[in-house]
Tab-separated table of C-alpha atoms in Angstrom:
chain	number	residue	atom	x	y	z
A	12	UNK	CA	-64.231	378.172	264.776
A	13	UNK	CA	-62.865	380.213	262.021
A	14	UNK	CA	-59.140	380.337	263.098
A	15	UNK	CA	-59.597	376.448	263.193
A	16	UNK	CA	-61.027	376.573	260.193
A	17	UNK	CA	-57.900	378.542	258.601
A	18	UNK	CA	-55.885	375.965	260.298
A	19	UNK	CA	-56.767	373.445	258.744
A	20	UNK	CA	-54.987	372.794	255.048
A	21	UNK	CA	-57.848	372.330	252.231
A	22	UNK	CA	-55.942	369.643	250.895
A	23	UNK	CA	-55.641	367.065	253.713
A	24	UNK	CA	-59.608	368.122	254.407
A	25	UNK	CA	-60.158	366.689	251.580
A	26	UNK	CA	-57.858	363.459	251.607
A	27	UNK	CA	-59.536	362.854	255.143
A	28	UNK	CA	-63.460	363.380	253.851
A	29	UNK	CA	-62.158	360.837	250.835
A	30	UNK	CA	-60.895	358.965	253.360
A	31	UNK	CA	-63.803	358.778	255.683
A	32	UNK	CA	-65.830	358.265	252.746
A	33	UNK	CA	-64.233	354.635	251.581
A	34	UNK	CA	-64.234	353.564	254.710
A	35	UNK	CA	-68.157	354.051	255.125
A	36	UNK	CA	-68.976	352.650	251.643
A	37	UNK	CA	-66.481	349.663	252.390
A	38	UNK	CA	-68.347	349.095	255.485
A	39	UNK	CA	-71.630	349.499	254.106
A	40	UNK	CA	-70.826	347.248	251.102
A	41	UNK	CA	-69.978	344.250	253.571
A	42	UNK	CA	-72.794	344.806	255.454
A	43	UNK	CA	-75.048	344.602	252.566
A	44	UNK	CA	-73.129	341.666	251.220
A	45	UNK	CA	-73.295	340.005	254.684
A	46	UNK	CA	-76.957	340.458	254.382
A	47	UNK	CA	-77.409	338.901	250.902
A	48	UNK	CA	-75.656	335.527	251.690
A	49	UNK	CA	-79.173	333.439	251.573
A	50	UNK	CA	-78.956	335.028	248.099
A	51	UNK	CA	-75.422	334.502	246.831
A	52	UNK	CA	-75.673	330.998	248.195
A	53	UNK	CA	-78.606	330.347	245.933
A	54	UNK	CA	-77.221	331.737	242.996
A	55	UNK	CA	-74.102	329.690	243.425
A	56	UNK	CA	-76.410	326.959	243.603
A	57	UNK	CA	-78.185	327.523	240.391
A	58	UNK	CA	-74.856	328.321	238.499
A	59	UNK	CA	-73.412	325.162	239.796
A	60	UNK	CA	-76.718	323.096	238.940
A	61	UNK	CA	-76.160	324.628	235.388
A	62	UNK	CA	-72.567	324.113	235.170
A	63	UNK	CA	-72.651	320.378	236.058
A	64	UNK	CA	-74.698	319.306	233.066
A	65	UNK	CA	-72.808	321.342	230.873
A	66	UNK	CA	-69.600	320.243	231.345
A	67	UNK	CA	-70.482	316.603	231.325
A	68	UNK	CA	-72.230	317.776	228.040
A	69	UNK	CA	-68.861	319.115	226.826
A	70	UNK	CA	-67.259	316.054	227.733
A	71	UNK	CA	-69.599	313.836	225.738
A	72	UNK	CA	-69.556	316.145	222.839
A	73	UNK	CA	-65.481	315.935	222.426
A	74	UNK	CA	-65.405	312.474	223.041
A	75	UNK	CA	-68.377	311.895	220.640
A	76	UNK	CA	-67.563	314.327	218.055
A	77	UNK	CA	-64.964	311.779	215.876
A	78	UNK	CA	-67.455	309.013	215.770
A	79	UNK	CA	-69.687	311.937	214.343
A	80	UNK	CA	-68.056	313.588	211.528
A	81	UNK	CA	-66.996	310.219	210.541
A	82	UNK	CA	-70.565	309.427	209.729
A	83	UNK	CA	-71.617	312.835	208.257
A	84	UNK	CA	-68.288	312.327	205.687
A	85	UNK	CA	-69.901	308.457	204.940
A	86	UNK	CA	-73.486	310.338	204.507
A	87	UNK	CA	-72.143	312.995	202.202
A	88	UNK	CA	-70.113	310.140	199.632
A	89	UNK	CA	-73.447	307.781	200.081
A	90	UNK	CA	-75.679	310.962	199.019
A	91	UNK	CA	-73.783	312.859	197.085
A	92	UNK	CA	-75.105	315.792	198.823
A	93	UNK	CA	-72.201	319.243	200.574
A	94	UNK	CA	-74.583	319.837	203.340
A	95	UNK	CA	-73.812	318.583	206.837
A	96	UNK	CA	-76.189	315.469	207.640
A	97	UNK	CA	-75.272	316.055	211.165
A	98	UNK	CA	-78.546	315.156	212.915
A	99	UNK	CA	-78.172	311.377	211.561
A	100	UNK	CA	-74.792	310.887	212.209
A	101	UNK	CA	-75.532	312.374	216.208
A	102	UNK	CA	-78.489	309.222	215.887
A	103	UNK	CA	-75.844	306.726	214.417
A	104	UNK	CA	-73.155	307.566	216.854
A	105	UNK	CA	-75.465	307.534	220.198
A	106	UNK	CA	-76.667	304.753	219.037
A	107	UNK	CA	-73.466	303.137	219.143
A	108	UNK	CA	-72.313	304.645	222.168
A	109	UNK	CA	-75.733	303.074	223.819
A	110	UNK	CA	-75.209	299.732	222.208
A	111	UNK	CA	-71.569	299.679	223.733
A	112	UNK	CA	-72.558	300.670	227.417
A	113	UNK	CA	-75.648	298.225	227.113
A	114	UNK	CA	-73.091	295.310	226.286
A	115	UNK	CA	-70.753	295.852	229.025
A	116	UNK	CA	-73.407	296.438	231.158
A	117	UNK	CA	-74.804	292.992	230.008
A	118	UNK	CA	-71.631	291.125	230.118
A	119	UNK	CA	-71.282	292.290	233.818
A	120	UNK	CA	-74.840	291.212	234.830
A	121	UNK	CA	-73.968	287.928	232.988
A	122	UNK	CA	-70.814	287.319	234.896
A	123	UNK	CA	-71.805	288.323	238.703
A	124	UNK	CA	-75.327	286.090	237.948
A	125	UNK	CA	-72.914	283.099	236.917
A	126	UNK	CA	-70.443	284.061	240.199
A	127	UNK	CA	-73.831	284.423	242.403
A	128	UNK	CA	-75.440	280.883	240.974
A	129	UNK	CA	-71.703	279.446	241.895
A	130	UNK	CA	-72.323	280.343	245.735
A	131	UNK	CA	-71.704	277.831	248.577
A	132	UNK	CA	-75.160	279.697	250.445
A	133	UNK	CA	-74.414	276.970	253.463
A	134	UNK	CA	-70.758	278.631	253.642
A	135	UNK	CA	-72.153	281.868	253.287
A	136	UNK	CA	-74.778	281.301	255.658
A	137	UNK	CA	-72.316	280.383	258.186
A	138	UNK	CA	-69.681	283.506	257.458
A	139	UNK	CA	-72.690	285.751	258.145
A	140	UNK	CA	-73.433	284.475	261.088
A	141	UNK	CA	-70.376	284.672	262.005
A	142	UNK	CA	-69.588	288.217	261.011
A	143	UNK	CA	-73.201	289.163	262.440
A	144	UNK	CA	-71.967	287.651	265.841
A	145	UNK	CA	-68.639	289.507	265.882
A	146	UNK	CA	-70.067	293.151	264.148
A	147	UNK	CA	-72.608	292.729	267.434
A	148	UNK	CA	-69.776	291.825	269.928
A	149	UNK	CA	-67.987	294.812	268.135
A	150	UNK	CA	-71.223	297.026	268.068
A	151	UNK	CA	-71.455	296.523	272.219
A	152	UNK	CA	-67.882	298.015	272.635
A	153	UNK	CA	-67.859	300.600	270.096
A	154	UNK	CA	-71.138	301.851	271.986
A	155	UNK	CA	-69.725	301.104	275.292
A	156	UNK	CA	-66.498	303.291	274.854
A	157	UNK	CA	-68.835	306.327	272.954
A	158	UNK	CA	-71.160	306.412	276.056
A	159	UNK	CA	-68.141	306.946	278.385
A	160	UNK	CA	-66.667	309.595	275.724
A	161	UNK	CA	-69.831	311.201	276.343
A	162	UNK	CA	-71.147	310.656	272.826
A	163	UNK	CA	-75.003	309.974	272.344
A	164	UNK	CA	-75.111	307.105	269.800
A	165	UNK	CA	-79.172	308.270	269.547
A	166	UNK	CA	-78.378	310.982	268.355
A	167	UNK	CA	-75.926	309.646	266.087
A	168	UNK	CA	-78.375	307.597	264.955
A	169	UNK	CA	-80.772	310.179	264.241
A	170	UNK	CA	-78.276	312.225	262.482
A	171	UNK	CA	-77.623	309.040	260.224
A	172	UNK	CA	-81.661	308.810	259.419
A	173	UNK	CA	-81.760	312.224	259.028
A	174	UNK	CA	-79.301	312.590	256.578
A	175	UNK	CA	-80.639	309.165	254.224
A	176	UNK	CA	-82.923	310.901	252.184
A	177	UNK	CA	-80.605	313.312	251.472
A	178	UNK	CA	-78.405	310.987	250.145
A	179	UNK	CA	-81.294	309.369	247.809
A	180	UNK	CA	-81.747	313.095	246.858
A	181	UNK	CA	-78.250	313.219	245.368
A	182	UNK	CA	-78.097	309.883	243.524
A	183	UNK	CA	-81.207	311.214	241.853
A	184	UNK	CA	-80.090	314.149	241.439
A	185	UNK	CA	-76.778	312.540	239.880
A	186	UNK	CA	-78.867	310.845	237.483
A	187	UNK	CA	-80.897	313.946	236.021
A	188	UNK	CA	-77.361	315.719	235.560
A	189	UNK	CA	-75.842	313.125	233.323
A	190	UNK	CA	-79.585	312.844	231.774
A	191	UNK	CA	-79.423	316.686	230.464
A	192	UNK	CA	-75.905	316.479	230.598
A	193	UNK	CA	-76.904	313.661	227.525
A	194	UNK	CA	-79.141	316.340	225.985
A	195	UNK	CA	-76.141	319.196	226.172
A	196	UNK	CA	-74.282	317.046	224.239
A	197	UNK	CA	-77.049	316.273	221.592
A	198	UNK	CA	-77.073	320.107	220.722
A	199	UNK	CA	-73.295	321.102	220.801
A	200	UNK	CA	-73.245	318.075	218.588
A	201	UNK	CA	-75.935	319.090	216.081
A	202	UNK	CA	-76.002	322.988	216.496
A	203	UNK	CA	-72.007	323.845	217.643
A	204	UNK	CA	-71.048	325.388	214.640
A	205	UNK	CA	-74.402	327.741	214.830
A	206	UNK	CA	-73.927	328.182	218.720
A	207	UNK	CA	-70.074	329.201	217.735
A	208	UNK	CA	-70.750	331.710	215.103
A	209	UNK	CA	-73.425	333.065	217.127
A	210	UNK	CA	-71.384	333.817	219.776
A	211	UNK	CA	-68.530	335.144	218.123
A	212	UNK	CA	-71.106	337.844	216.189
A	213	UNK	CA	-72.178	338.995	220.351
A	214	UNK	CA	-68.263	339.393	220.496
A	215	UNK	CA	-67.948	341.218	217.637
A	216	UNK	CA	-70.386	343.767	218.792
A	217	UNK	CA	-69.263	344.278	222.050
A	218	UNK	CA	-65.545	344.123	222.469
A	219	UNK	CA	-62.875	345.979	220.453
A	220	UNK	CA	-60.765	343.921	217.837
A	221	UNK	CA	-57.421	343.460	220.350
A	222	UNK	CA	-60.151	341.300	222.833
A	223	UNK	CA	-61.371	339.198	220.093
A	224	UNK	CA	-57.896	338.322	218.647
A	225	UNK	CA	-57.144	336.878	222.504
A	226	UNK	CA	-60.300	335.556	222.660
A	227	UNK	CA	-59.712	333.873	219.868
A	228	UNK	CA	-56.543	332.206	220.876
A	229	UNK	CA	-57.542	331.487	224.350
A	230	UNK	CA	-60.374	329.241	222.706
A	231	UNK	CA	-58.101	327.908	220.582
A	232	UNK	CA	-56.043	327.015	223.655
A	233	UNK	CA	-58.972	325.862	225.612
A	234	UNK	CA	-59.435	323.226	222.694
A	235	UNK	CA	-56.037	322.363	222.340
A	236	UNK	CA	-56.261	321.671	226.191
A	237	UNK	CA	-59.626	319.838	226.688
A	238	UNK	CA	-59.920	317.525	223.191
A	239	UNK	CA	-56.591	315.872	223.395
A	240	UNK	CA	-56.726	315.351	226.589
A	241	UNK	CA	-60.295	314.198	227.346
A	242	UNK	CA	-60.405	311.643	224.202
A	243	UNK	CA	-56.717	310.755	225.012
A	244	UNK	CA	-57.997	309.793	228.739
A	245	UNK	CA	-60.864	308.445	227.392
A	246	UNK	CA	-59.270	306.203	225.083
A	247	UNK	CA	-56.870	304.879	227.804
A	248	UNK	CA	-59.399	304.023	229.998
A	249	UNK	CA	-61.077	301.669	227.848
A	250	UNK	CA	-57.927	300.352	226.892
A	251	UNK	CA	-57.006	299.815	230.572
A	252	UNK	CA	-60.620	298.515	231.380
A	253	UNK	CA	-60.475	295.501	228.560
A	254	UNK	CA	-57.167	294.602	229.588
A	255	UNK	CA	-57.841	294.424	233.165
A	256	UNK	CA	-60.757	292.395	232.150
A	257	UNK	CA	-59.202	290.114	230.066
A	258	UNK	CA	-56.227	289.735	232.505
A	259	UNK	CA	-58.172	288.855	235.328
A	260	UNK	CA	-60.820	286.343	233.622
A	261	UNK	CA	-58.061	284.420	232.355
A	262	UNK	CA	-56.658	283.743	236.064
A	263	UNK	CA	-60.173	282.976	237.183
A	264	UNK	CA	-60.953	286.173	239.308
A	265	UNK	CA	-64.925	286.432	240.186
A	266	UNK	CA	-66.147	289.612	238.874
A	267	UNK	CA	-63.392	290.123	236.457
A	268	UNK	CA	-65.756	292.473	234.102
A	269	UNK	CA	-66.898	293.993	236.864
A	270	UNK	CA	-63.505	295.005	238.297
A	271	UNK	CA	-62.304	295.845	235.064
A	272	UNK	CA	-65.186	298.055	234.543
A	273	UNK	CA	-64.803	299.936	237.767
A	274	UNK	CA	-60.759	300.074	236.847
A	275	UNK	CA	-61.538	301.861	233.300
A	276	UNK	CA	-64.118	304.481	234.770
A	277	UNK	CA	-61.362	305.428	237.393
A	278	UNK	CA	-58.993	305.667	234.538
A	279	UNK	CA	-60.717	308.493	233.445
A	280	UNK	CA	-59.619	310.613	236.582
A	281	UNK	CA	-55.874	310.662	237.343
A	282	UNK	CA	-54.683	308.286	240.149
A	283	UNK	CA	-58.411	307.138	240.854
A	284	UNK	CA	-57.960	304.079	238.820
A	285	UNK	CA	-54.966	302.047	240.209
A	286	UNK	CA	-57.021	302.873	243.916
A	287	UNK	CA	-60.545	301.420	242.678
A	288	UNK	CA	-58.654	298.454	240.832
A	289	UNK	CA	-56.728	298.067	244.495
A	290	UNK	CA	-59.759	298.265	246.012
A	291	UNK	CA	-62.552	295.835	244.310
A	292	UNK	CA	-59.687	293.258	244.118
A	293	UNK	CA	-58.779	293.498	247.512
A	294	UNK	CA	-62.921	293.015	248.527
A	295	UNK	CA	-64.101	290.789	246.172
A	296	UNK	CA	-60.779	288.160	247.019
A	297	UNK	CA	-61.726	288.778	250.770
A	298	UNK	CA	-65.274	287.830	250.687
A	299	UNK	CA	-63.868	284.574	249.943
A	300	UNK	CA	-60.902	284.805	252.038
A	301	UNK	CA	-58.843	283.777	248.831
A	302	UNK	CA	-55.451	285.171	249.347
A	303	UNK	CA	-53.783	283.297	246.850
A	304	UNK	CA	-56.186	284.950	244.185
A	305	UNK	CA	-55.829	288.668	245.913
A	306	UNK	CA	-52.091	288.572	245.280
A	307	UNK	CA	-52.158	287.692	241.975
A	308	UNK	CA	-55.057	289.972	240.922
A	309	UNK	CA	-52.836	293.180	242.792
A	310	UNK	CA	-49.788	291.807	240.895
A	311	UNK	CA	-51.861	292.043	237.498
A	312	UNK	CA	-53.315	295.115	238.363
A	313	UNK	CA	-49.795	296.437	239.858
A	314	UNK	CA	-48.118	295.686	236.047
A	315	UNK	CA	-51.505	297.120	233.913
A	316	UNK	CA	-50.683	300.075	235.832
A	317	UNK	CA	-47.346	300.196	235.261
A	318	UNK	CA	-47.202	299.705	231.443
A	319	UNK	CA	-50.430	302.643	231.438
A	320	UNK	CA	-48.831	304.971	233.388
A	321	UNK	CA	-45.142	304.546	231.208
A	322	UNK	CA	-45.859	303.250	228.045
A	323	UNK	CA	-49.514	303.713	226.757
A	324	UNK	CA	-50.896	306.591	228.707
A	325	UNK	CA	-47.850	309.186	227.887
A	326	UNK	CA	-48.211	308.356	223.979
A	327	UNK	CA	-51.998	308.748	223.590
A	328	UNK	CA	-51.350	311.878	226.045
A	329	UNK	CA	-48.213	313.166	224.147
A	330	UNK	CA	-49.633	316.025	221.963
A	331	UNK	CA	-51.699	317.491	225.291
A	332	UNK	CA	-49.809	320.407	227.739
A	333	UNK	CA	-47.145	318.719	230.083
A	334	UNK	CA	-49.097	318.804	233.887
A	335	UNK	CA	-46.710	318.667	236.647
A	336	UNK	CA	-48.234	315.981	239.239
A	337	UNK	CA	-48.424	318.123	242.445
A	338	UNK	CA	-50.489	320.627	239.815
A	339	UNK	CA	-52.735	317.639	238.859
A	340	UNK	CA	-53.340	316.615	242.482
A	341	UNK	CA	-54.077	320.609	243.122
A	342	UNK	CA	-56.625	321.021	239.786
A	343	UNK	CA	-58.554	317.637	241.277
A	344	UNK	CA	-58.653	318.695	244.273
A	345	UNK	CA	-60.044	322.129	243.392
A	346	UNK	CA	-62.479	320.389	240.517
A	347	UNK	CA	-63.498	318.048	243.057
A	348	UNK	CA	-64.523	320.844	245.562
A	349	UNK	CA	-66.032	323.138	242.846
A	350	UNK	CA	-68.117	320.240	240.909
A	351	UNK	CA	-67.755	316.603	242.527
A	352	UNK	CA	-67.077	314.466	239.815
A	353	UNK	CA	-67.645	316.358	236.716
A	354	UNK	CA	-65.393	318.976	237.683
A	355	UNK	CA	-62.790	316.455	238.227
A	356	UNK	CA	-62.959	314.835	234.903
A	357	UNK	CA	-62.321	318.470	233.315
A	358	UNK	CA	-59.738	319.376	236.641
A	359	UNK	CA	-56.673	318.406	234.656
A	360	UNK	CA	-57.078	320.046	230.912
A	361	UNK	CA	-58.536	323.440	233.462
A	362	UNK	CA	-55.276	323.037	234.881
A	363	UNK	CA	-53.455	322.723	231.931
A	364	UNK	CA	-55.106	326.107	230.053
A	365	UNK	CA	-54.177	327.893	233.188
A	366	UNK	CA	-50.645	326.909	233.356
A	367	UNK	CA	-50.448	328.119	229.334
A	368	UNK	CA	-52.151	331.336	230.057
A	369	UNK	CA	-50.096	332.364	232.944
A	370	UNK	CA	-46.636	331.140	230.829
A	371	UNK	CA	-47.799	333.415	227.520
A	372	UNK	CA	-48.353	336.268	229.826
A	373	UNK	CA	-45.062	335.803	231.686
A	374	UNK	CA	-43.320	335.782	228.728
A	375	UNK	CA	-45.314	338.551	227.560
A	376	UNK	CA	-43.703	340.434	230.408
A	377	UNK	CA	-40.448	339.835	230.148
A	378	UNK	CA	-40.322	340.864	226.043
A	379	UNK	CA	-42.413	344.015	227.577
A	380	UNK	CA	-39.463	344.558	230.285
């Protein structure tokens, strides 16, 4: 045992006990790891329960924030008074924002109770019936050819049932994230400047001076990034929307507010809104099998969309980072998997901050080199 022992070089001893020694820990790490999913899973669920509301609240906040500090500069003249009045002019400027949203939403209910009072019900009657008759005929042979697949449409069935209050579950839980998403935005809008300064004293304290400077201009990116483009998006959806709308009432299409409403809120994601446009013009014009008026309303819908996408939407875009499409398609897809909807309405200016980081340190680099 000795003369092995005087064999054996100290030095690669040691590199193989080292060794040895990762490779345990490693394993023991992923074992532990592997153990704790239940619990990473359910803090990923609380971060992203978090996250949701906040960014929608961030979204609010930049697209709110003009309307604001054009009030609090209209306070200050009217009372003669330096200090930010920034609580009223958050009440004045939801209160807008409310009143606008309530009138759309008014003259939509207006327009489909006026299209639904306009209803041939005999004609309608008689295309249900119809449909119902063919959608059973279709039913029998759908459920014929699954049963010789080998496919249990009771169990499909069940699986359907099952998974219904799960889907009530998310449309309320849709509706309490945009509900404290609303409440976010209240206090970034009243207390930012406090929640800013705040923050940047916890910096202060903890990391050294060379961390703060690109701190500093990474937030200054990040706003460069996310304010010109979200208001700039905003901006062209409503622009887009009323158009639409206006386009399509004055060649008589049912629904036109409607469609045009559903046209503007897909604006406000990249390539959504020519698809939803598409889309509620090609159903509503089938419902009444009027093919005369679906061809005209894709035509009008085919030229709004080609004016926004070359004219309007690059100027009210044209201060924002340049986004090459396939990196658009690849930020919405990752926003989309991350955070559903709100984390594709912030996909694109995420995107866009990562492309400028990764070009400054690039070029940082190659001055290094």
């Amino acid at each position: 045992m000795k003369k092995l022992k005087d064999r054996l070089d100290s030095k690669y001893t040691k590199v193989a006990l080292y060794t040895a020694g990762t490779i345990i820990l490693t394993v023991v790490v992923l074992y532990l790891l592997y153990m704790s999913r239940p619990f990473w899973g359910m803090l990923w669920e609380i971060t992203v329960a978090i996250l949701k509301p906040l960014v929608i609240g961030a979204v609010l906040c930049y697209l709110i924030r003009p309307l604001v500090d054009f009030f609090n500069r209209k306070f200050q003249r009217i009372s003669h008074h330096d200090n930010p009045m920034m609580g009223l002019s958050v009440l004045f400027s939801l209160l807008i924002v409310f009143g606008a949203v309530a009138l759309i939403l008014a003259i939509i209910i207006v327009s489909m109770t006026k299209q639904i009072t306009s209803i041939n019900y005999e004609s309608l009657l008689a295309l249900f019936n119809g449909v119902q008759s063919d959608a059973h005929s279709l039913a029998g042979q759908i459920s014929a050819f699954l049963s010789n697949a080998g496919i249990d449409m009771a169990y499909i069935g069940s699986l359907i049932t099952k998974n219904l209050p799960k889907l009530a579950g998310n449309i309320g839980s849709s509706a309490s994230t945009l509900f404290f998403g609303i409440i976010f935005a209240v206090y970034f809008l009243i207390d930012g400047d406090r929640i800013s300064k705040y923050w940047k004293d916890i910096a202060k304290k903890i990391f050294s001076r060379k961390t703060i400077d690109w701190l500093k201009e990474a937030g200054e990116d990040l706003d460069h990034c996310f304010a010109g483009y979200i208001r700039g998006q905003a901006l062209d959806a409503c622009l887009v929307g009323v158009v639409a709308t206006v386009a399509l009432i004055l060649v008589g299409m049912p629904y036109a507010p409607l469609i045009g409403l559903i046209i503007g809120v897909g604006n406000l994601i990249p390539y959504l809104g020519p698809i939803m446009g598409y889309l509620a013009v090609i159903i509503v014009n089938l419902l009444d099998f009027d093919i005369k008026m679906l061809v005209i309303g894709l035509i009008i819908i085919g030229i709004i969309m080609f004016i926004d996408g070359n004219i309007i939407n690059p100027k009210l875009l044209a201060g924002t980072i340049k986004v090459h499409p396939l990196l658009v398609v690849a930020s919405l897809l990752a926003g989309s998997a991350l955070g559903g909807i709100a984390g594709m309405l912030i996909a694109v200016p995420s995107g866009a901050f990562i492309k400028l980081q990764f070009e400054k340190w690039v070029n940082k680099r190659e001055s290094i080199h």
